[in-house]
Amino acid sequence: MGKVILCVGQEAKKPYVFRSTGDRVFSIEELCYVLYQNAFEVQEELYSEEFVRFIGEELGLAARAECLQRLIDARAGAKDLMVACFCSADYYDAQQIKTFLREYDSFYEKSPLARLKWKADRLWLSGREHEAFLLYQEIMLSGDVSELTDIVYGDVLHNVGVAKMHSGNISQAVEYFREAYERNKADDTLKQYFIALTLSGNRERMDMELTALAPRSEITTQVAKEVYAARNMAEQTGEYQELEKIKKLYEDGKIAEYYQCADALLARLKEKYREHTNTCGM
């Protein structure tokens, strides 16, 4: 069942923007939500003068801002600052705050590498794939992966494989998925491995792996469906149609025109890739 939330303070004319997540908040209720959902990403920002001033001036909660400043001066932890914010509004009840505190404390009971993996997974699930990929790389290069179970590290490798697929590095994705499956034995990883193998065009290796791994028929059926759908979608794109025309020029012996059109297509694809990387950070 829902509940009525009584708004506290005033709506800000100028929002506070969290640098780490990009979230814009205009009220104490929105602020509480961001803190609850992104506690480990935003906690360092809570100590800034800008944040305290936003609470006091923009939200009109001068007493709460003074309380936060006293906590900061007393070197209180970020958890205490967040609880002080939660208690400024009616957005979360006592039970929800207790749940938050349990999860917050359990995070710091993890090993540093497990914490890094947790952060990476959060970024991955929120669609910030490139940022997650960088953390996964940090895990792989740490030299301490023995701290993680085979299943957990296999999941890291799986997501790296997905990132490689998205960036067009299919041959690298194949190897990441293969090692990931060796560790986590997950059906989804096995499916992604065979999809990557199919797209790589390495039929000999595909036949060998089908024999060695003997996937269930429903997995191979799903692989075939997904690859067919992906290829069918690709064939509808302008780039695919243009590539077919370029191949025809080569077959017809129109070499000069072939190179001219190929260079133009490559330049457009590079520009599109640069635009994509500027937008998402990949």
mmCIF file of N, CA and C in Angstrom, residues 127-134 273-282:
data_model
loop_
_atom_site.group_PDB
_atom_site.id
_atom_site.type_symbol
_atom_site.label_atom_id
_atom_site.label_comp_id
_atom_site.label_asym_id
_atom_site.label_seq_id
_atom_site.Cartn_x
_atom_site.Cartn_y
_atom_site.Cartn_z
ATOM 1 N N GLY A 127 23.132 1.208 -16.487
ATOM 2 C CA GLY A 127 23.393 1.577 -17.870
ATOM 3 C C GLY A 127 24.700 2.312 -18.107
ATOM 4 N N ARG A 128 25.504 2.464 -17.066
ATOM 5 C CA ARG A 128 26.782 3.179 -17.212
ATOM 6 C C ARG A 128 27.882 2.152 -17.488
ATOM 7 N N GLU A 129 27.761 1.539 -18.670
ATOM 8 C CA GLU A 129 28.571 0.372 -19.013
ATOM 9 C C GLU A 129 30.065 0.680 -19.047
ATOM 10 N N HIS A 130 30.444 1.811 -19.621
ATOM 11 C CA HIS A 130 31.871 2.106 -19.749
ATOM 12 C C HIS A 130 32.520 2.306 -18.379
ATOM 13 N N GLU A 131 31.822 3.013 -17.482
ATOM 14 C CA GLU A 131 32.366 3.214 -16.135
ATOM 15 C C GLU A 131 32.507 1.874 -15.413
ATOM 16 N N ALA A 132 31.510 1.004 -15.596
ATOM 17 C CA ALA A 132 31.582 -0.326 -14.985
ATOM 18 C C ALA A 132 32.742 -1.113 -15.584
ATOM 19 N N PHE A 133 32.902 -1.024 -16.903
ATOM 20 C CA PHE A 133 33.981 -1.740 -17.587
ATOM 21 C C PHE A 133 35.345 -1.356 -17.024
ATOM 22 N N LEU A 134 35.545 -0.073 -16.744
ATOM 23 C CA LEU A 134 36.825 0.375 -16.191
ATOM 24 C C LEU A 134 37.074 -0.243 -14.812
ATOM 25 N N TYR A 273 31.025 6.699 -34.510
ATOM 26 C CA TYR A 273 31.632 6.093 -33.321
ATOM 27 C C TYR A 273 32.122 7.156 -32.361
ATOM 28 N N ARG A 274 32.745 8.227 -32.891
ATOM 29 C CA ARG A 274 33.235 9.301 -32.022
ATOM 30 C C ARG A 274 32.077 9.977 -31.298
ATOM 31 N N GLU A 275 30.969 10.195 -32.011
ATOM 32 C CA GLU A 275 29.784 10.798 -31.386
ATOM 33 C C GLU A 275 29.271 9.910 -30.272
ATOM 34 N N HIS A 276 29.283 8.580 -30.512
ATOM 35 C CA HIS A 276 28.803 7.640 -29.497
ATOM 36 C C HIS A 276 29.699 7.663 -28.261
ATOM 37 N N THR A 277 31.026 7.692 -28.485
ATOM 38 C CA THR A 277 31.934 7.684 -27.341
ATOM 39 C C THR A 277 31.852 8.972 -26.552
ATOM 40 N N ASN A 278 31.615 10.090 -27.225
ATOM 41 C CA ASN A 278 31.477 11.365 -26.514
ATOM 42 C C ASN A 278 30.210 11.389 -25.673
ATOM 43 N N THR A 279 29.183 10.639 -26.134
ATOM 44 C CA THR A 279 27.910 10.630 -25.417
ATOM 45 C C THR A 279 27.936 9.705 -24.218
ATOM 46 N N CYS A 280 28.479 8.490 -24.395
ATOM 47 C CA CYS A 280 28.395 7.489 -23.315
ATOM 48 C C CYS A 280 29.712 7.204 -22.642
ATOM 49 N N GLY A 281 30.805 7.789 -23.120
ATOM 50 C CA GLY A 281 32.075 7.588 -22.458
ATOM 51 C C GLY A 281 32.845 6.376 -22.925
ATOM 52 N N MET A 282 32.296 5.561 -23.846
ATOM 53 C CA MET A 282 32.999 4.378 -24.333
ATOM 54 C C MET A 282 34.154 4.790 -25.225
#
